[in-house]
Coordinates of C-alpha atoms and ligand atoms in Angstrom, one line a residue:
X19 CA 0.0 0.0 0.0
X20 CA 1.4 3.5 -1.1
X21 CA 0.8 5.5 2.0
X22 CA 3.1 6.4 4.9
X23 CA 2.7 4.1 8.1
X24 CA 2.5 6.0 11.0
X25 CA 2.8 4.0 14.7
X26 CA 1.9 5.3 18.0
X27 CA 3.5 3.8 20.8
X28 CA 0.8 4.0 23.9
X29 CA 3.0 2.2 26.5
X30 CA 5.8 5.5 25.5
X31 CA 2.2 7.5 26.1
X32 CA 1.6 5.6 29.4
X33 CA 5.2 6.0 30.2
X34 CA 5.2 9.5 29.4
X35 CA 2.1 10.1 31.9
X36 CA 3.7 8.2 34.6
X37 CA 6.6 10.5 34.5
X38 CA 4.8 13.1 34.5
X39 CA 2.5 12.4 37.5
X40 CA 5.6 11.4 39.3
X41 CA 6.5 15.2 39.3
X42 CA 3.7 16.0 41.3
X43 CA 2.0 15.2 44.6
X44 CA -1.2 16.3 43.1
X45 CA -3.5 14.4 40.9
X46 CA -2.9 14.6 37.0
X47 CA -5.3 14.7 34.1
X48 CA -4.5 14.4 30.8
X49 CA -5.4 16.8 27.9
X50 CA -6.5 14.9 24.9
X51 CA -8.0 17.7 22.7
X52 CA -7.8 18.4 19.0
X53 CA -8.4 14.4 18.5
X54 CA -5.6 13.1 21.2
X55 CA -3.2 16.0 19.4
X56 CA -4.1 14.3 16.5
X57 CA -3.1 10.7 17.6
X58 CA -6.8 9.4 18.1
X59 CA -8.5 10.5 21.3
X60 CA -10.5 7.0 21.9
X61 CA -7.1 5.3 21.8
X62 CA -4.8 8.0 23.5
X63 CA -7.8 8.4 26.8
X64 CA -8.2 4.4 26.8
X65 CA -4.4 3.6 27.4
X66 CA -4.3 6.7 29.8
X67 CA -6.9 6.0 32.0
X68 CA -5.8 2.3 32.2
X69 CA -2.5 4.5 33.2
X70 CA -4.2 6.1 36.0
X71 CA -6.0 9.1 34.8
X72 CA -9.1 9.8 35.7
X73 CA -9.9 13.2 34.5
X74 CA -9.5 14.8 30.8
X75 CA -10.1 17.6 29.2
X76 CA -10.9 18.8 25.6
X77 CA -11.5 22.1 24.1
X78 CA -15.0 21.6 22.8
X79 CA -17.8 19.4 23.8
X80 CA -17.9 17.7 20.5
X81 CA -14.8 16.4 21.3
X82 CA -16.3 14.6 24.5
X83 CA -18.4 12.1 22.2
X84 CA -15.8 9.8 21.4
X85 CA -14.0 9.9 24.3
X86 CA -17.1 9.1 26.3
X87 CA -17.5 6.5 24.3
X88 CA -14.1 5.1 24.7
X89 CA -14.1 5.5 28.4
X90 CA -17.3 4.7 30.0
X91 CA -19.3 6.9 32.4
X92 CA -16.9 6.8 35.4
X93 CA -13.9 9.1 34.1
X94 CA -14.6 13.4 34.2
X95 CA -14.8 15.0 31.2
X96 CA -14.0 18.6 31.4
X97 CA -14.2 21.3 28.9
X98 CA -12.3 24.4 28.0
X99 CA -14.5 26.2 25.7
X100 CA -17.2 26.3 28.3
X101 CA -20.6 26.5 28.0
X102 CA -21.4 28.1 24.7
X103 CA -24.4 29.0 23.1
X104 CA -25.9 25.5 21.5
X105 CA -23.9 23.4 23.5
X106 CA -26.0 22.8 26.4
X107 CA -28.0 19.4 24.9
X108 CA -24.4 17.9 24.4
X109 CA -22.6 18.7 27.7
X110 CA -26.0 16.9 29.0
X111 CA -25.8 14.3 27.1
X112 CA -21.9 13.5 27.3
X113 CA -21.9 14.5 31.1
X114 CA -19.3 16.6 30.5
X115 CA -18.2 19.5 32.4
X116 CA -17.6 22.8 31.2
X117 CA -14.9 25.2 32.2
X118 CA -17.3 28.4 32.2
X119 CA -15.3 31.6 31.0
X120 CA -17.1 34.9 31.4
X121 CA -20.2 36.0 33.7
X122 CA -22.3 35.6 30.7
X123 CA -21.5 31.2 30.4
X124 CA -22.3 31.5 34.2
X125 CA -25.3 32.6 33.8
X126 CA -26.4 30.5 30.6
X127 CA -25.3 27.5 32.5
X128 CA -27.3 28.3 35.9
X129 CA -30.4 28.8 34.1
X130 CA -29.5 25.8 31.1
X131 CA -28.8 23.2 33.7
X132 CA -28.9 24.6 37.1
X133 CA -27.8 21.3 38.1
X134 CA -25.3 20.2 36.2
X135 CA -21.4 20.2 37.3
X136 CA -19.7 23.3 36.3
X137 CA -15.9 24.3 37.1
X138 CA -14.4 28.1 36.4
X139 CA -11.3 29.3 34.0
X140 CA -9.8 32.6 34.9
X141 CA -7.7 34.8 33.2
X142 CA -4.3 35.5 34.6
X143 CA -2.8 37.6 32.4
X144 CA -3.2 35.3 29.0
X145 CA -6.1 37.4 27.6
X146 CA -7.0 34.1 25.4
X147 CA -10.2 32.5 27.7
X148 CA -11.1 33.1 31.4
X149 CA -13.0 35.4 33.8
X150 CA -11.2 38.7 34.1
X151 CA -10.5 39.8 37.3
X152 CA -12.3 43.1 37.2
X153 CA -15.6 40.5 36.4
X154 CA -14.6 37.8 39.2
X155 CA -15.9 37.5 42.8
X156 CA -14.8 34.3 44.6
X157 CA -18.5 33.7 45.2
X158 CA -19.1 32.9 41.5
X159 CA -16.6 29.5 42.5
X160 CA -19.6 28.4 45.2
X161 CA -20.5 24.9 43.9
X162 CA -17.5 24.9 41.3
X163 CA -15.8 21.5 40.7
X164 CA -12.4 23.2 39.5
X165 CA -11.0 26.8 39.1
X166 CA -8.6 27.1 36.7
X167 CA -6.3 29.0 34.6
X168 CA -3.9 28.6 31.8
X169 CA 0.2 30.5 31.8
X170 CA 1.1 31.9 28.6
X171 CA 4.8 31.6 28.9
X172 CA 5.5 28.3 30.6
X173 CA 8.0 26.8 27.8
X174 CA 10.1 29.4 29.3
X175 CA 10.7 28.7 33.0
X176 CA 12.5 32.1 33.6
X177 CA 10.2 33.9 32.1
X178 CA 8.9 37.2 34.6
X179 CA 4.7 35.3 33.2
X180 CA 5.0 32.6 35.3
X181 CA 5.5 34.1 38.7
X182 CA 2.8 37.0 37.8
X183 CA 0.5 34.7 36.8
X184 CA 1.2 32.8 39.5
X185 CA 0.6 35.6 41.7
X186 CA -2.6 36.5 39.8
X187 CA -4.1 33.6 40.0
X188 CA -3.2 32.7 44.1
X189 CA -4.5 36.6 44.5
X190 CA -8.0 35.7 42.9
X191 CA -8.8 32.2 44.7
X192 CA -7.1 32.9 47.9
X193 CA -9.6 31.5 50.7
X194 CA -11.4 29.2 47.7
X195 CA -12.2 25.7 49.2
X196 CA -12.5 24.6 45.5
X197 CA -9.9 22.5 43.6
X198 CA -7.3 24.7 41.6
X199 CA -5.3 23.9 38.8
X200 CA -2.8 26.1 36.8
X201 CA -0.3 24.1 35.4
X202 CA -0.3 22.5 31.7
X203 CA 2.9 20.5 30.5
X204 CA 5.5 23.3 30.9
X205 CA 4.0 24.5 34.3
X206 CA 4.6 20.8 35.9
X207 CA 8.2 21.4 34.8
X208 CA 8.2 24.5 37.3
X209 CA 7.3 22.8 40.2
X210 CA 5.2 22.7 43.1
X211 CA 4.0 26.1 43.4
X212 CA 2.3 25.6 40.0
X213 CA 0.8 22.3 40.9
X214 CA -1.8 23.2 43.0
X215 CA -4.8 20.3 42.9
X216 CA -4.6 19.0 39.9
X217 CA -2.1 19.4 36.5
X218 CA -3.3 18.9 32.9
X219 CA -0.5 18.2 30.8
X220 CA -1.2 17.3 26.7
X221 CA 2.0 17.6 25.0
X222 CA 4.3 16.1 26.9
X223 CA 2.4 13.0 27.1
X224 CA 2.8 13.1 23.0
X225 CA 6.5 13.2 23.1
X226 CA 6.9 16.8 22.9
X227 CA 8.3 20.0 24.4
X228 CA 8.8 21.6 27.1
X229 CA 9.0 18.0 28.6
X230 CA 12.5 17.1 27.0
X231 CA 12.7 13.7 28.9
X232 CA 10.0 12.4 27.3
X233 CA 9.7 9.0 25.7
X234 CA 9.0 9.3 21.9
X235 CA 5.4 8.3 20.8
X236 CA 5.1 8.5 17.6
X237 CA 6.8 7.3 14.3
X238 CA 6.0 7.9 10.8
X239 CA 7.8 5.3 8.0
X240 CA 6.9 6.7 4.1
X241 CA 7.4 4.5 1.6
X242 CA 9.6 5.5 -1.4
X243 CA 7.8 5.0 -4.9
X244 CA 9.8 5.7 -7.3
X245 CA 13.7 6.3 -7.4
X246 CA 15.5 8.0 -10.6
X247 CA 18.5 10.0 -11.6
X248 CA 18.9 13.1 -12.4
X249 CA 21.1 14.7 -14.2
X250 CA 23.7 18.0 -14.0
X251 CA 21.5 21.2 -14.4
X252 CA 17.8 19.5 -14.3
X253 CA 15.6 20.5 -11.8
X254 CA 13.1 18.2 -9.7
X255 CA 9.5 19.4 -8.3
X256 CA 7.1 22.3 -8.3
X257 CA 8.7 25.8 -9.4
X258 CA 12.6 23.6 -10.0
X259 CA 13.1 25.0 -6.3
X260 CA 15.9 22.5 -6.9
X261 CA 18.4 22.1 -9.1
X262 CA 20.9 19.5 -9.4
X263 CA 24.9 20.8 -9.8
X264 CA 25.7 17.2 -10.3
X265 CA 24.3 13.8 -10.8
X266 CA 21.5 13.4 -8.2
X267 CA 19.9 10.3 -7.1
X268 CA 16.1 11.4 -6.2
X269 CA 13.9 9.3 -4.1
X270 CA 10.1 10.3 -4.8
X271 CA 7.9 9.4 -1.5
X272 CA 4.2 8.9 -0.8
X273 CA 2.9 11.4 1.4
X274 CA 3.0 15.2 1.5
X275 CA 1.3 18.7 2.8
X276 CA -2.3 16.9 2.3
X277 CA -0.9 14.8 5.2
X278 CA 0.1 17.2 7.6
X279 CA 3.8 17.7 5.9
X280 CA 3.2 21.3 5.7
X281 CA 5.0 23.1 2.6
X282 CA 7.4 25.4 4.9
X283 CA 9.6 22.1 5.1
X284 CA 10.4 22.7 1.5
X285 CA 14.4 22.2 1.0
X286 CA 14.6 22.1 4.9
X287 CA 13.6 19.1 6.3
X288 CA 15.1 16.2 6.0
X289 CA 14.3 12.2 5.9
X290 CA 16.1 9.1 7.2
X291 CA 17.2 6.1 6.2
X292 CA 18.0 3.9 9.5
X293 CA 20.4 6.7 10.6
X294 CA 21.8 8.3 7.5
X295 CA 20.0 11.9 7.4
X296 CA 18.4 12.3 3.8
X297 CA 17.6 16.5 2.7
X298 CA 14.2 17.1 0.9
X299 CA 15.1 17.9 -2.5
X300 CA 12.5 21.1 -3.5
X301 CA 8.9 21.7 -2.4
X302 CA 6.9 19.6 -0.5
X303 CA 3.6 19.1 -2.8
X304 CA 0.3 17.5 -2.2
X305 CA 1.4 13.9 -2.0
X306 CA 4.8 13.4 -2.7
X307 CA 8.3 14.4 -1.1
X308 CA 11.3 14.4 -3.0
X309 CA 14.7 13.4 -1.2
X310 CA 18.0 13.2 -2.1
X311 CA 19.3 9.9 -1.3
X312 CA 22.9 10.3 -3.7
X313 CA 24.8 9.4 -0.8
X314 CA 22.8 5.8 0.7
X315 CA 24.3 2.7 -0.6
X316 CA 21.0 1.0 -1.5
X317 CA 18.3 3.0 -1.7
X318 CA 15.2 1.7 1.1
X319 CA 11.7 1.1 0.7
X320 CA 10.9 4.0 2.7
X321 CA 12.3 6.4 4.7
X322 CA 11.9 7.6 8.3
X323 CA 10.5 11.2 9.6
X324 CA 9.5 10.8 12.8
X325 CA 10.9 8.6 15.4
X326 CA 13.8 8.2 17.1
X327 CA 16.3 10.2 14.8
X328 CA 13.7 13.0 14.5
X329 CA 11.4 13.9 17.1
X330 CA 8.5 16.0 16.0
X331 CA 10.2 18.9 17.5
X332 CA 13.0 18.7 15.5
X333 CA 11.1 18.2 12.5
X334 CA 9.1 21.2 13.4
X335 CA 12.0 23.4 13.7
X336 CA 13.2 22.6 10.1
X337 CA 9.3 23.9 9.1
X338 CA 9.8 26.9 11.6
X339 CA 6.4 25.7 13.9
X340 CA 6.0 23.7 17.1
X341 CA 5.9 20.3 17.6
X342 CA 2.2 20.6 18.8
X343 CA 1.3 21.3 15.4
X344 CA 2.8 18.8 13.2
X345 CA 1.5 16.4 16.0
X346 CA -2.2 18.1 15.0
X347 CA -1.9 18.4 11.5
X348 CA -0.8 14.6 11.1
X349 CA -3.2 13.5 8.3
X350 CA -5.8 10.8 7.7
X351 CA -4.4 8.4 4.7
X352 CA -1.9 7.4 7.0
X353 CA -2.3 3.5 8.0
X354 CA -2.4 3.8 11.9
X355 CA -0.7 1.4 13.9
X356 CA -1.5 1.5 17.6
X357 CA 1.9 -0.4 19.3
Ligands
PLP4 C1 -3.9 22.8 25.5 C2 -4.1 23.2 26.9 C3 -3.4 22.5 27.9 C4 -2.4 21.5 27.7 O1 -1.2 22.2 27.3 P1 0.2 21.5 26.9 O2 1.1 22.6 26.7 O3 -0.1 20.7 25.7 O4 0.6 20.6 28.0 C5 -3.8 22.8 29.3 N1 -4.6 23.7 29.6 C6 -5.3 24.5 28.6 C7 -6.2 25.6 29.0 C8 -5.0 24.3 27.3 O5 -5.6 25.0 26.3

């Protein structure tokens, strides 16, 4: 089959929670929006919670359906977005619990489902989602299962955000009997005065940064389809971005920005074969990749871009992004091979 193979270790993903929960004396939830960050939420919330977690969280309550389906009606489902307009039938439905984010979700959610578990977000200094603290009073947290908030800057530990925010948030829920929780991946790498109740890491569990010791999850193998050689002056791909000075062996792959291998790679990133680093020769197009492979002895049946030799942070510096997004852009033809 000519499409890439991409495997997704979930006892690295277990690992990777363990080692994360480890940091803390607190409990620890796992964030598995955006689809599992793209890995398949089911799968990703199935091995976690046989891990040990108990409570997850998604961005929007659409995102809740298959989880709930992959993990019964025991584990808590919480959710970022809050309660929006529309959404009321589905956190109903899903039993899932929304992270209300202005005075106005309070009040739709009091008179939507007056009953119905409800936990806070406020803003610390993010400006992104959460109550301001010119709208909050701490009585707004009466019957709250969570208060929470979100650090903008927490990939950078010495960054002056973190202990602001810090002190933002302690200053609004100081005297709160409610569980808090501040920390995502990078604020668990800060230590215990972010941990508070409860921290939500997502990327880390993935394989990716800020959590450098983490076990790597995914791989992505892309078989090579056609090889050919080309000679002195031509040029290979879309717009002859490359041209060859001398002879050129060209390796033409099956996958490309369709698939989440966005088009800033182009004559950046590179491919490997076992070990032997391989440079993209000219743009990435729809479905194909073009390498240069002159320099392998034999020439494999397909070629390596994530894994060991290239975690997704690597390969996302090469495209100038994050690893978080080439995690969420991985695309659909890939055959999927839970390990
Ligand atoms: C995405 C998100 C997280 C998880 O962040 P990571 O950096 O992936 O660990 C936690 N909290 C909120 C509010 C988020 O939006």
């Amino acid at each position: 089959m000519a499409t890439g193979t991409l495997t997704i270790d979930l006892s690295a993903l277990a690992e990777n929670w363990r080692a994360l929960d480890r940091m803390s004396a607190t409990e620890t939830a796992a964030v598995v929006k955006a689809d599992g960050y793209g890995l398949g939420a089911g799968r990703v919330a199935k091995t976690l919670a046989e891990a040990g977690a108990r409570t997850f969280f998604v961005a929007i309550p659409s995102e809740a359906c298959a989880l709930r389906a992959a993990l019964g009606p025991a584990p808590v489902i919480n959710v970022f977005a809050g309660h929006q307009e529309g959404c009321t039938q589905a956190l109903k439905d899903l039993n899932a619990i929304p992270m209300l984010n202005s005075p106005e979700q309070i009040a739709r959610h009091t008179s939507a489902l007056p009953d119905h578990p409800f936990g806070l977000q406020l803003d610390t200094g993010m400006n992104r989602l959460g109550i301001e603290a010119y709208d909050w009073s701490p009585e707004m947290a009466e019957g709250a299962t969570l208060v929470m908030s979100h650090l903008a800057c927490a990939d950078e530990p010495d960054h002056d955000a973190n202990s602001d925010q810090l002190r933002a948030f302690l200053e609004m829920t100081a005297g709160l009997l409610v569980p808090r929780s501040l920390a995502a991946t990078g604020g668990t790498l800060l230590g215990p005065d972010f941990h508070f109740d409860m921290t939500r890491p997502g990327v880390g569990l993935y394989g990716g940064l800020p959590f450098a010791d983490a076990q790597s999850v995914v791989t992505l193998e892309l078989p090579v389809i056609q090889t050919r050689t080309v000679q002195p002056g031509e040029a290979v791909g879309y717009g002859q971005a490359f041209r060859a000075e001398d002879t050129r062996t060209i390796a033409t792959v099956s996958a490309g920005y369709a698939d989440g291998l966005i088009r800033a790679m182009s004559g950046k990133a590179q491919l490997f074969a076992g070990e032997t680093p391989c440079p993209l020769a000219g743009r990435v197009s729809m479905d194909l990749l073009t390498v240069d492979v002159t320099h392998l002895e034999r020439v494999p049946d397909h070629l390596t871009i994530l894994g060991a030799q290239q975690t997704v942070d690597q390969l996302a510096d090469a495209a100038g992004t994050i690893g978080y997004e080439i995690l969420t852009s991985l695309g659909h033809r890939y055959t999927r091979v839970y390990a």
